[in-house]
Short mmCIF file of C-alpha atoms in Angstrom, two decimals:
data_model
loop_
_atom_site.label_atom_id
_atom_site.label_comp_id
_atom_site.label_asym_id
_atom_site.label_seq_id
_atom_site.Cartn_x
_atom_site.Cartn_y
_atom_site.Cartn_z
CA UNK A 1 89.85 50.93 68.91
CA UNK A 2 91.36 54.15 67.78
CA UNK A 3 90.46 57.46 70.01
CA UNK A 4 91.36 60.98 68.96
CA UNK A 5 91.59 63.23 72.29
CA UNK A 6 91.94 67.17 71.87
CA UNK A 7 93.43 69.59 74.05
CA UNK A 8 94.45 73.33 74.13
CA UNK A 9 90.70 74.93 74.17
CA UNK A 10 89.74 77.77 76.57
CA UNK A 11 89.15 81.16 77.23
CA UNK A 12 90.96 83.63 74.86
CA UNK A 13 89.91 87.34 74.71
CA UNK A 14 89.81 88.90 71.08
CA UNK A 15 92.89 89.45 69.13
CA UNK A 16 94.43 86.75 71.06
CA UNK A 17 95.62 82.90 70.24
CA UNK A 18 95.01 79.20 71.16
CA UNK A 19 96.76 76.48 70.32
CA UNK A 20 94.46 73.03 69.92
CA UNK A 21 96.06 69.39 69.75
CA UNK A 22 94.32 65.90 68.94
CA UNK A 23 95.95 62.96 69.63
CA UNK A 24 95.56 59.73 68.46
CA UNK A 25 95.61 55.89 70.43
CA UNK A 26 95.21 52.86 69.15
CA UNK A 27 96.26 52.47 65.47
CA UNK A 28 98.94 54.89 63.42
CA UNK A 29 97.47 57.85 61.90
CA UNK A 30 100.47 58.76 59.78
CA UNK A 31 98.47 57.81 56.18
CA UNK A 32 95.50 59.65 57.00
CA UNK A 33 94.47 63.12 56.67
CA UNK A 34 93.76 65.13 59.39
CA UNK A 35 90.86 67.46 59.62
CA UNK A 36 89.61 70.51 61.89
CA UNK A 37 86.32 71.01 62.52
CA UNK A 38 84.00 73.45 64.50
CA UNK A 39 80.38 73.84 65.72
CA UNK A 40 78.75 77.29 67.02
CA UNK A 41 75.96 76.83 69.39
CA UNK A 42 72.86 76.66 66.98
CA UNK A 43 74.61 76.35 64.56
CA UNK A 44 75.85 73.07 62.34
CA UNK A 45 79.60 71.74 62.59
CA UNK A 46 81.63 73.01 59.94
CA UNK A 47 84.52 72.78 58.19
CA UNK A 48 87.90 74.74 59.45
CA UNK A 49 90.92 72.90 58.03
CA UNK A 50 92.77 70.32 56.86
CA UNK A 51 96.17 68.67 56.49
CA UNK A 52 97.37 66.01 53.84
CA UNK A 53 99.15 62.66 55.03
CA UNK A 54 102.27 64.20 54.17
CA UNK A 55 101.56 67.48 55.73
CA UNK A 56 102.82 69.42 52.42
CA UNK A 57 98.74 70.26 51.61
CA UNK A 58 96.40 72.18 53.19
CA UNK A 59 93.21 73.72 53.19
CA UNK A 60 91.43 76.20 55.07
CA UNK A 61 88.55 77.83 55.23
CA UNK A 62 87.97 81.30 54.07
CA UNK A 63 87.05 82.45 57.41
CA UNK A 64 90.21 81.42 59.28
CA UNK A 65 92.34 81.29 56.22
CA UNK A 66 95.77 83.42 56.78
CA UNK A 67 94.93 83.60 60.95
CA UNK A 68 94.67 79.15 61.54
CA UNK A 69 97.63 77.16 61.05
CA UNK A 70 97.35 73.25 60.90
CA UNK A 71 99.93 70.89 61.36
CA UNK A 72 100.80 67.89 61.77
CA UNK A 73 103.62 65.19 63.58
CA UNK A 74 102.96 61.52 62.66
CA UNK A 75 105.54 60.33 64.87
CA UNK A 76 103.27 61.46 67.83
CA UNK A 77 100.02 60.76 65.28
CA UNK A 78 99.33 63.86 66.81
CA UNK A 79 97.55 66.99 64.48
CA UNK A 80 97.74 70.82 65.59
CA UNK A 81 95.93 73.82 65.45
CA UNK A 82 97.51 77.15 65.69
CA UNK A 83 95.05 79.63 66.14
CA UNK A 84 95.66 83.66 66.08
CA UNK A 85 93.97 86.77 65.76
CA UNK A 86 90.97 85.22 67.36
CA UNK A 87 87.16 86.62 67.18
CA UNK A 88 84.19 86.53 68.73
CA UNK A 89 82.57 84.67 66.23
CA UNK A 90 85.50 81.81 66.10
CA UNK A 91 83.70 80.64 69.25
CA UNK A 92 82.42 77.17 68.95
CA UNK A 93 83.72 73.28 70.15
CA UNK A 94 86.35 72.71 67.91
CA UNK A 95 86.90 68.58 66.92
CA UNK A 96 89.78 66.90 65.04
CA UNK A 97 88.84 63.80 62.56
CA UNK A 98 90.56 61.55 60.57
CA UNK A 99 90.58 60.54 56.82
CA UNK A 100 91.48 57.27 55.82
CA UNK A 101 90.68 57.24 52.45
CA UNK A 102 90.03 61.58 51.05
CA UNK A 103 91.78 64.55 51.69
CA UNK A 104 88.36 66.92 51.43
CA UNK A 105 85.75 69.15 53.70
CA UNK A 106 83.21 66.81 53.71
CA UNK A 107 82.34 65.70 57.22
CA UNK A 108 81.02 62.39 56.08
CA UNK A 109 84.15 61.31 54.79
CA UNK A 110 86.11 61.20 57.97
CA UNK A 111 86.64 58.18 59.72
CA UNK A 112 87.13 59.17 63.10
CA UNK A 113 86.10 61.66 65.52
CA UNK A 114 87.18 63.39 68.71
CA UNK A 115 85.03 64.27 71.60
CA UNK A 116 85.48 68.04 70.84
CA UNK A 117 87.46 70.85 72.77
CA UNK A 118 85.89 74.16 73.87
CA UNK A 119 87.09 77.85 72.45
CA UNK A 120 85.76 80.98 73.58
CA UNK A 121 86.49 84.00 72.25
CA UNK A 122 85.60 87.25 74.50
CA UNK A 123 84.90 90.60 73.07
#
């Protein structure tokens, strides 16, 4: 049974950073793609970022673009999230999933879930 665990949310006031983790147990991770996602309260999950097999591709979205970093280590089958310059508005649970198959935004494609992690961003 594979389980994705993140770690790393918090309390962050604005203009400062947060690093998020997601690791995975029970099978190797290392040919999927890894994806960020996020969810507002009232508001539906979204897309945030995501990370190739091989780690050389990413994607982001526009609104975290050039502030998020994603990354990657598939000898831990472990996927990061650097986040800086935080907002207000980049409050919401954040969740890592897995890919098997697509490398994509599309939250039906992904595989695997985690339980979510908690940011808040304080003005």
């Amino acid at each position: 049974q594979v389980q994705l665990l993140e770690s790393g949310g918090g309390l962050v006031q604005t203009g400062g950073s947060l690093g998020l983790s997601c690791t995975a147990s029970g099978r190797s991770l290392s040919s999927f793609a890894w994806g960020w996602f996020r969810q507002a309260p009232g508001k539906e999950r979204e897309f945030v970022s995501a990370i190739k097999w091989s780690g050389e591709v990413t994607d982001y979205a526009d609104s975290v673009r050039g502030r998020f970093t994603i990354s990657r280590d598939n000898a831990k089958n472990t996927v990061y999230l650097q986040m800086n310059s935080l907002k207000p508005e980049d409050t919401a649970v954040y969740y890592c999933a897995a890919d098997a198959t697509r490398f994509s935004r599309g939250i039906l494609n992904y595989d695997y879930w985690g339980q979510g992690t908690r940011v808040t961003v304080s003005s």
